[in-house]
Every structure is written in C-alpha cells, then in structure tokens.
mmCIF file of C-alpha atoms in Angstrom:
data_model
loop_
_atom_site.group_PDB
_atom_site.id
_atom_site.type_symbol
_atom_site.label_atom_id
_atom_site.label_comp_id
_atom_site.label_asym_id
_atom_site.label_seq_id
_atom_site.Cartn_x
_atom_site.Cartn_y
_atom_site.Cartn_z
ATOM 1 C CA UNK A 1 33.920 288.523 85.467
ATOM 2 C CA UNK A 2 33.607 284.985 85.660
ATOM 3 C CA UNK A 3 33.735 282.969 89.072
ATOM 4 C CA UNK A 4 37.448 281.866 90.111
ATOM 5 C CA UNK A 5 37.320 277.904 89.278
ATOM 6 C CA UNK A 6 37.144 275.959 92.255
ATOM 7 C CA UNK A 7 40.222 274.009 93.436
ATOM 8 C CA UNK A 8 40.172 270.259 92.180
ATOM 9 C CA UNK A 9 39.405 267.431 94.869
ATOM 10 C CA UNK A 10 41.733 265.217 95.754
ATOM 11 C CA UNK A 11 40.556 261.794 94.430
ATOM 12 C CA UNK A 12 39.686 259.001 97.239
ATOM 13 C CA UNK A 13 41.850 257.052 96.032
ATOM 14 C CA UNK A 14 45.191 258.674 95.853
ATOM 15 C CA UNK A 15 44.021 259.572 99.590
ATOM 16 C CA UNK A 16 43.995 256.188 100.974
ATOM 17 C CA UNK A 17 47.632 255.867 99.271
ATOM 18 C CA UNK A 18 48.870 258.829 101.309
ATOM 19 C CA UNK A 19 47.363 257.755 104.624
ATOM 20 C CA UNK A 20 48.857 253.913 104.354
ATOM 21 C CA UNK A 21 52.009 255.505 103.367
ATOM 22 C CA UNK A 22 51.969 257.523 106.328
ATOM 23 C CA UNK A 23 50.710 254.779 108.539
ATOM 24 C CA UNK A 24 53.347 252.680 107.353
ATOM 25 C CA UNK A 25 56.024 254.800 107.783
ATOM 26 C CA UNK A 26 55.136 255.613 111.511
ATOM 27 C CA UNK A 27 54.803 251.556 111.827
ATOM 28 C CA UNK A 28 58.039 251.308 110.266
ATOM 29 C CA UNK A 29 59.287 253.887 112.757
ATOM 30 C CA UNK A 30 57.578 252.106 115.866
ATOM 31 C CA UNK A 31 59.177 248.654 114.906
ATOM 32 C CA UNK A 32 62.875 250.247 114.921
ATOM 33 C CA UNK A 33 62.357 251.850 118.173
ATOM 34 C CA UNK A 34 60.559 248.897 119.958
ATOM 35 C CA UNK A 35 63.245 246.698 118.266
ATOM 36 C CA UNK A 36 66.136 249.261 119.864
ATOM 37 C CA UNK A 37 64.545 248.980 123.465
ATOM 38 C CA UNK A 38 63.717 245.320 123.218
ATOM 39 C CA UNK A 39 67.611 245.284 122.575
ATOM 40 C CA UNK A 40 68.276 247.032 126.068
ATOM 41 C CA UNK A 41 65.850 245.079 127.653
ATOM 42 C CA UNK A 42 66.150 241.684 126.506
ATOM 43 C CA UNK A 43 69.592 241.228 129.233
ATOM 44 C CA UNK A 44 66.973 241.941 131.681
ATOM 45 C CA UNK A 45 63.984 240.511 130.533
ATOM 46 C CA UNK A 46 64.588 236.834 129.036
ATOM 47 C CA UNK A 47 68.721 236.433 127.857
ATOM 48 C CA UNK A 48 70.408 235.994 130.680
ATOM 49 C CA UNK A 49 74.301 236.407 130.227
ATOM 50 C CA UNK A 50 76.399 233.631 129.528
ATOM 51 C CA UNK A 51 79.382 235.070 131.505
ATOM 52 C CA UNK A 52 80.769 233.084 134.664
ATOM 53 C CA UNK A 53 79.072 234.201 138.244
ATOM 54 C CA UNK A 54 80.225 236.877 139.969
ATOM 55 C CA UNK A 55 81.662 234.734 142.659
ATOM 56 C CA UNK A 56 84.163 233.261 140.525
ATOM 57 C CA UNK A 57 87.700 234.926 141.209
ATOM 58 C CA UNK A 58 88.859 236.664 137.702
ATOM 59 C CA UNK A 59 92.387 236.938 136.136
ATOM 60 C CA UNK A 60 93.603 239.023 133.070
ATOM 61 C CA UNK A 61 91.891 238.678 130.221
ATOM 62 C CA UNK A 62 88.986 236.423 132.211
ATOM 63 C CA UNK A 63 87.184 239.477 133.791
ATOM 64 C CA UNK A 64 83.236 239.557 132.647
ATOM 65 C CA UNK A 65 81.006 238.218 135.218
ATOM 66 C CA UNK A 66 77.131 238.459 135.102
ATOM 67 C CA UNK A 67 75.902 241.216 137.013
ATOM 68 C CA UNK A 68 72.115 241.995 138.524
ATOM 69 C CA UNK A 69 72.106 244.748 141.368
ATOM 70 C CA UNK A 70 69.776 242.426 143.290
ATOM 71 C CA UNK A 71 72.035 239.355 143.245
ATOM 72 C CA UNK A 72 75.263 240.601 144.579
ATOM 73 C CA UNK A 73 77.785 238.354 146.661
ATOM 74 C CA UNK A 74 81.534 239.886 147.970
ATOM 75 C CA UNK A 75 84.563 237.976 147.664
ATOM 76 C CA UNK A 76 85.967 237.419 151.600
ATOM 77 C CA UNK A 77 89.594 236.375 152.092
ATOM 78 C CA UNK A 78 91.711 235.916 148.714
ATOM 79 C CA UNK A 79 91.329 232.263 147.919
ATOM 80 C CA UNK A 80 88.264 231.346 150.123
ATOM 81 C CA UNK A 81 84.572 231.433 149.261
ATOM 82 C CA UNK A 82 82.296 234.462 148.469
ATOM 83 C CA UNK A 83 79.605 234.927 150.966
ATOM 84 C CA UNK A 84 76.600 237.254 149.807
ATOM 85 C CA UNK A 85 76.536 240.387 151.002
ATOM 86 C CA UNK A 86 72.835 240.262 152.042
ATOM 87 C CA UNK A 87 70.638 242.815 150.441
ATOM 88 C CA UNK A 88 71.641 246.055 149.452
ATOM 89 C CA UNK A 89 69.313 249.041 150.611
ATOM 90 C CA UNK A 90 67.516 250.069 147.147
ATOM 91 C CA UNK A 91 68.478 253.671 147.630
ATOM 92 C CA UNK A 92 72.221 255.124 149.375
ATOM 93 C CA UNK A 93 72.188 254.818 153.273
ATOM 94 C CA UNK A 94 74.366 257.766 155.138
ATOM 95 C CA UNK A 95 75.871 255.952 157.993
ATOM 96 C CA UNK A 96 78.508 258.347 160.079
ATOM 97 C CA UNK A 97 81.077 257.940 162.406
ATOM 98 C CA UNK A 98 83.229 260.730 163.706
ATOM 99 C CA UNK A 99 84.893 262.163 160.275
ATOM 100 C CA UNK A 100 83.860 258.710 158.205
ATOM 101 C CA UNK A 101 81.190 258.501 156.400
ATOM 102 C CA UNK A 102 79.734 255.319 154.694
ATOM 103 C CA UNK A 103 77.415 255.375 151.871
ATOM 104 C CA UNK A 104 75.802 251.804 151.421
ATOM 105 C CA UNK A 105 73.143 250.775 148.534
ATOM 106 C CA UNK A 106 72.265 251.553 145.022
ATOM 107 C CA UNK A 107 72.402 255.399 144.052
ATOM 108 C CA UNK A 108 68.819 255.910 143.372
ATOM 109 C CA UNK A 109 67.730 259.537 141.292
ATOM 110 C CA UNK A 110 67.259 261.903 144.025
ATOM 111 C CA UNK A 111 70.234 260.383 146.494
ATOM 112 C CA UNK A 112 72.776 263.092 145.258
ATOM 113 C CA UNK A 113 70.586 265.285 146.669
ATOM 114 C CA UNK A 114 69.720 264.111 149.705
ATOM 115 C CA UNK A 115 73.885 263.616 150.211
ATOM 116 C CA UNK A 116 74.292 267.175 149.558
ATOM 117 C CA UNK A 117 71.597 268.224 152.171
ATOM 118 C CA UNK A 118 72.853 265.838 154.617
ATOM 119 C CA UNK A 119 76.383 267.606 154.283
ATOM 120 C CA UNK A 120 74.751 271.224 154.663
ATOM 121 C CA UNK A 121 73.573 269.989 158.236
ATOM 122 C CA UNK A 122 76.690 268.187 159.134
ATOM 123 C CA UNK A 123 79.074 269.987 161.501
ATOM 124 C CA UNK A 124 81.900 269.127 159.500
ATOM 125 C CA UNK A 125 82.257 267.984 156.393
ATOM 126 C CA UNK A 126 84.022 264.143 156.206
ATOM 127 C CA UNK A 127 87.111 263.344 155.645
ATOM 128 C CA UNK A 128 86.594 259.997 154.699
ATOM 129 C CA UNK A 129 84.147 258.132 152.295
ATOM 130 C CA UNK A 130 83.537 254.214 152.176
ATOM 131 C CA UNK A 131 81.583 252.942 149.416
ATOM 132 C CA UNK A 132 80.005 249.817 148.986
ATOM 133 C CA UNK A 133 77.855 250.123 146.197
ATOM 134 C CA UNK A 134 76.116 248.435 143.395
ATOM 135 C CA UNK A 135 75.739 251.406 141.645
ATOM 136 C CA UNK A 136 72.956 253.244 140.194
ATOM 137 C CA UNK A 137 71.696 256.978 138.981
ATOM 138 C CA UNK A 138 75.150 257.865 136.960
ATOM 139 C CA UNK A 139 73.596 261.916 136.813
ATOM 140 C CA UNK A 140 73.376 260.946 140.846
ATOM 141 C CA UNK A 141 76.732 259.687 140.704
ATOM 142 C CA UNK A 142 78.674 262.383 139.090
ATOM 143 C CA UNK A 143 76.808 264.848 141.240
ATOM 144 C CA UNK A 144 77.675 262.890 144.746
ATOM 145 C CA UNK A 145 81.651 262.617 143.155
ATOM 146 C CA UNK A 146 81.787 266.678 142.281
ATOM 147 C CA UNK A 147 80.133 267.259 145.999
ATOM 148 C CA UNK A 148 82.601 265.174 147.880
ATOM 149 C CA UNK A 149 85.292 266.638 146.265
ATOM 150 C CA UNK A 150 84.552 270.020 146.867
ATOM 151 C CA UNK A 151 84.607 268.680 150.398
ATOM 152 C CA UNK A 152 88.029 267.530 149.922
ATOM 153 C CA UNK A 153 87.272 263.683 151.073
ATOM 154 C CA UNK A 154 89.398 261.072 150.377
ATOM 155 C CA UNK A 155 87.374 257.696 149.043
ATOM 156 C CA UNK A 156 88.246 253.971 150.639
ATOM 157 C CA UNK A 157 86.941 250.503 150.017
ATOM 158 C CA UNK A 158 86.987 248.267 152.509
ATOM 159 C CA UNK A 159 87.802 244.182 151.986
ATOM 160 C CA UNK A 160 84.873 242.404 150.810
ATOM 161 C CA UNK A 161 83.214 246.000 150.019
ATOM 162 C CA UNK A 162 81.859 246.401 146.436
ATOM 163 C CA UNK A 163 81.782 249.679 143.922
ATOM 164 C CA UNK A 164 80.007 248.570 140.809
ATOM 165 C CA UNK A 165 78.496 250.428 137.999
ATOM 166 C CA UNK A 166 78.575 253.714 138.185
ATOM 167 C CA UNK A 167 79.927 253.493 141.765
ATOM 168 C CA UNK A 168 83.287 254.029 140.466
ATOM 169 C CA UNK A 169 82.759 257.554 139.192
ATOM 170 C CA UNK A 170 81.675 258.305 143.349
ATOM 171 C CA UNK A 171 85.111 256.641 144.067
ATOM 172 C CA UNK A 172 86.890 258.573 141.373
ATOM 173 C CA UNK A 173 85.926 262.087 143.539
ATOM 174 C CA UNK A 174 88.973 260.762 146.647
ATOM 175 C CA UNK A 175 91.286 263.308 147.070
ATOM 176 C CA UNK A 176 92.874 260.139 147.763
ATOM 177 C CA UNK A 177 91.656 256.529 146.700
ATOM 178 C CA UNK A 178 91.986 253.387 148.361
ATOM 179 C CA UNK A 179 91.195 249.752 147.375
ATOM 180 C CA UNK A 180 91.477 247.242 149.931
ATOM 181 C CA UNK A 181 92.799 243.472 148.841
ATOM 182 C CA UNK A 182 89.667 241.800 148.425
ATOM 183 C CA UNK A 183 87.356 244.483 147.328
ATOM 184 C CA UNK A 184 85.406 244.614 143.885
ATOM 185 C CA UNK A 185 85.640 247.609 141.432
ATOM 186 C CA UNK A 186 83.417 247.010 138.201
ATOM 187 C CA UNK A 187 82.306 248.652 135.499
ATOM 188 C CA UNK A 188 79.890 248.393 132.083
ATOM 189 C CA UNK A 189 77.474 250.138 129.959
ATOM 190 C CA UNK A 190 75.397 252.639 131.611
ATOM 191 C CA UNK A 191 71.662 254.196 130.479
ATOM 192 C CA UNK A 192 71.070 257.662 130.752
ATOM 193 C CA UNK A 193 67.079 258.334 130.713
ATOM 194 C CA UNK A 194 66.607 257.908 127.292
ATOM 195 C CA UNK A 195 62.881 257.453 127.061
ATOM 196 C CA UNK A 196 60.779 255.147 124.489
ATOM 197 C CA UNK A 197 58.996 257.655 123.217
ATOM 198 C CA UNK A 198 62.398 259.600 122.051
ATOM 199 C CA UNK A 199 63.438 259.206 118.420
ATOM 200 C CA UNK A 200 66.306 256.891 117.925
ATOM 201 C CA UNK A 201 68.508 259.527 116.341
ATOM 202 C CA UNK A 202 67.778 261.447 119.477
ATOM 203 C CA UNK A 203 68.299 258.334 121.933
ATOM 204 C CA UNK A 204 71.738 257.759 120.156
ATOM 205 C CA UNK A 205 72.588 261.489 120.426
ATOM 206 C CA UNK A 206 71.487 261.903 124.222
ATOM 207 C CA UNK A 207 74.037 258.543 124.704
ATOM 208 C CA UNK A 208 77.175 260.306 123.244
ATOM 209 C CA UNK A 209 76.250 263.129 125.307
ATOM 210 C CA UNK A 210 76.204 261.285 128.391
ATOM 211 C CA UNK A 211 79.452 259.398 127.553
ATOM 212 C CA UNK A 212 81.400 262.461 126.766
ATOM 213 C CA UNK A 213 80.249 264.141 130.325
ATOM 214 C CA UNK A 214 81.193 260.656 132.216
ATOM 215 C CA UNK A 215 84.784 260.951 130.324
ATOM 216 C CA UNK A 216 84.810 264.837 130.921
ATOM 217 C CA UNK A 217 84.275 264.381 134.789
ATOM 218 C CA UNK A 218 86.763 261.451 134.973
ATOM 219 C CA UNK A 219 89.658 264.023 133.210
ATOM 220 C CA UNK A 220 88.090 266.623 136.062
ATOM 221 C CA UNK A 221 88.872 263.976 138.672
ATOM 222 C CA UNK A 222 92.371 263.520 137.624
ATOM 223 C CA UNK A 223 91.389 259.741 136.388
ATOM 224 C CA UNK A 224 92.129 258.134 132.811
ATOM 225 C CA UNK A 225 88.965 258.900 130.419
ATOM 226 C CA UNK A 226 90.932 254.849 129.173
ATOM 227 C CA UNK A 227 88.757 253.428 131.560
ATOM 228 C CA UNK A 228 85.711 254.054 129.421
ATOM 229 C CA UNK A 229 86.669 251.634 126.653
ATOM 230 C CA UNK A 230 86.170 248.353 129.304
ATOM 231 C CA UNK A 231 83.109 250.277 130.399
ATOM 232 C CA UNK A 232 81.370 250.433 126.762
ATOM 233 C CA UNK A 233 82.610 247.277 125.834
ATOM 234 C CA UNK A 234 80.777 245.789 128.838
ATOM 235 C CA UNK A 235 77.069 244.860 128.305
ATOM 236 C CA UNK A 236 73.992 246.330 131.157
ATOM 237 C CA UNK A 237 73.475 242.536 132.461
ATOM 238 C CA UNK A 238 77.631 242.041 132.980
ATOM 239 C CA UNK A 239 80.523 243.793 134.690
ATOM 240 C CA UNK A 240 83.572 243.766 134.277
ATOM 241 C CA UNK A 241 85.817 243.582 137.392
ATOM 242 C CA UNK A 242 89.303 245.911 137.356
ATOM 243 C CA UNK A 243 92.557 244.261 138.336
ATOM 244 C CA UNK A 244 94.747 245.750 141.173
ATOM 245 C CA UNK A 245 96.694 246.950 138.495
ATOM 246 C CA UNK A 246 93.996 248.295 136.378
ATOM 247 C CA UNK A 247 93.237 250.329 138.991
ATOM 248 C CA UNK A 248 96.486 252.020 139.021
ATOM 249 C CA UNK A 249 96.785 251.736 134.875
ATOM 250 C CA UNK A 250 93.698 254.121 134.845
ATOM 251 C CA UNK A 251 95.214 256.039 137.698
ATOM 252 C CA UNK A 252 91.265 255.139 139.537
ATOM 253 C CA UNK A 253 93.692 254.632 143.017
ATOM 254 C CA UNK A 254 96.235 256.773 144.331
ATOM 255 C CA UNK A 255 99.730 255.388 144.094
ATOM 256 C CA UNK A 256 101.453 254.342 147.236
ATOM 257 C CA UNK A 257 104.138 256.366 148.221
ATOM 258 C CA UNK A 258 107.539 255.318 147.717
ATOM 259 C CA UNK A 259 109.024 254.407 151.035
ATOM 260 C CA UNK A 260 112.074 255.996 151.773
#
C-alpha cells in the first residue's frame, strides 16, 4: 500500500492575505465602535450643547436647556432669578421626618438598594416622598419607583425642587403626584450600561431593551409611555423641561379634583 499523500501547505503568501484580512476587519470593527462611543461621549467630553442655560425660563416649543448633573441651578419665585441649588450629594440622601421622607442627590447604582433596606428598618413605611433630584442609575430608578409604590407613597415636589433625568420615573411611582409652581421636571436620553467592549448590534439591542422596560414601567405606573418621545428626542448633555400642562398631558401628575 502506498503512504496516504500528505496534505498540501498552505503557501506564505495566501497566509499573510488571510491574517491582514482578518486584522482589517477587526480594525474596521474597532473604528465603528470607538466612532459609536466617541458619539456618546463627545456631549461630555469637548461639544458642549448649544441650547440656552438652564436658568432661562422656557415656554412651548422653547424647552431644551443644557444639562450637566454637576451644574444645576433651581428656578425661585416665577419671574425672579434662579439661584443655584448648591451641590447635589453624588449619591441619594434619606432625610426623614415623621411620615415624609426626602430623597436628595443623584441616584447612584446601588441607592435602590440601600432605599429598600432603609424601609425594612423603618417603623412605618412613608407616606410621603419629596424628590429633588438630578437623576441618575435609571435600573436604580425604576427599582426605587416599584418599591415606593408597593409602599403606597404618594410623590411631591417642592418649589424650586428639581426631578431631572431619570428622576421622573421615581416621581412616576406617587400614588398621588404633586408638582409645585416653580419646580423643574426634565427629561432626555438615558444610557443603560452598555459597555465598549459590547458589539454594536448588541449595544443597539441592549438600548431597545431598556427603552421598552422604561415605557413598560411607566404603563405599570398608570403614566403615558407619550412621554418617551420628548425623552429620546432629547440628547445626554440637554433636558428638556415639561410644561405644567405636559405634566398633566402625560398624566406624570395627578389631576386636581374638581371642586364641588
């Protein structure tokens, strides 16, 4: 029997070919994903928004105002100036008072569990819940909402208070919601955790995924899934600002009561 013919080798040349095709296909691939997260980042990093300052007052249709969670300022009495708020804690601060509870500062990843273990050791749950937030962690946020409703709070904002972000999906969770004249409710584009190193196709997939829970919990919460068009049409680095009646459009506040 004669010996089986040994397999020809591949030729060094046609080798090279193969690895710079390869190589260039997984530079190709690395230029479209740094290219997609340079577009996230660039509002942050070097393009500031063009949009008017968040102290200016807004009207319909005039409603985008640059946003940065570190450069906040309030609006005080309708018609006078807008003092700054001061610095917001980087992570939510629990402050309570009888059956109120205040939650102050940006909803960091971990504070919607640190909420729910400060409610375990509470006495009683609350039965009211100020915000003034610049928002945050929207997994955080849609945790804190489903936790406070279960508690059966109703959610308030006080004049000059601020719910930005995703701190209007915390509000949406009232049993009953209340806006005072002079607050600011806001909202925009949100990330949720998609990572560099994902695949695009994947980043884009784990984005739908995280829009259609925000819209599913805002249908749980008895709020129009509507107010999700302002939000995606609203860039990271600005925010748009609801008016009153907005707020009662996307049914975000309870309506008053019809006085006898």
């Amino acid at each position: 029997m004669t010996a089986q013919a040994a397999a020809p080798r591949p030729k060094p040349g046609r080798t090279r070919r193969w690895l710079m095709a390869v190589l260039g296909l997984e530079g190709a691939l690395a230029l479209v994903l740094f290219a997609s997260d340079m577009r996230l980042a660039l509002p942050r990093l070097g393009l500031p928004s063009s949009a008017p300052a968040l102290t200016q007052p807004v009207a319909p249709g005039d409603q985008t105002r640059r946003y940065s969670p570190r450069q906040l300022e309030r609006p005080a009495s309708p018609g006078q100036p807008m003092p700054s708020t001061g610095p917001m804690p980087e992570r939510l601060a629990f402050e309570r008072e009888g059956t109120v509870l205040t939650l102050t500062g940006s909803i960091a990843p971990g504070d919607a569990q640190r909420l729910a273990e400060a409610l375990e050791r509470a006495e009683e749950a609350p039965q009211v819940v100020q915000l003034n937030s610049p928002g945050g962690s929207v997994t955080d946020a849609l945790e804190i909402g489903r936790a406070l409703r279960e508690a059966g709070a109703e959610t308030r904002m006080t004049e000059g208070a601020i719910c930005l972000s995703a701190c209007p999906y915390v509000f949406a969770a009232g049993t009953e919601r209340r806006v005072a004249e002079g607050a600011m409710v806001g909202v925009h584009q949100h990330y949720f955790g998609e990572s560099p190193a994902m695949p695009l196709f994947a980043a884009v997939s784990d984005i739908q995924r995280g829009q259609a829970e925000v819209m599913g919990y805002l249908i749980e919460m008895g709020v129009d899934p509507a107010l999700m068009q302002p939000a995606m049409e609203t860039p990271p680095d600005e925010i748009y600002l609801l008016l009153p009646e907005e707020l009662e459009r996307f049914r975000l506040v309870t309506p008053e009561a019809e006085e006898a």
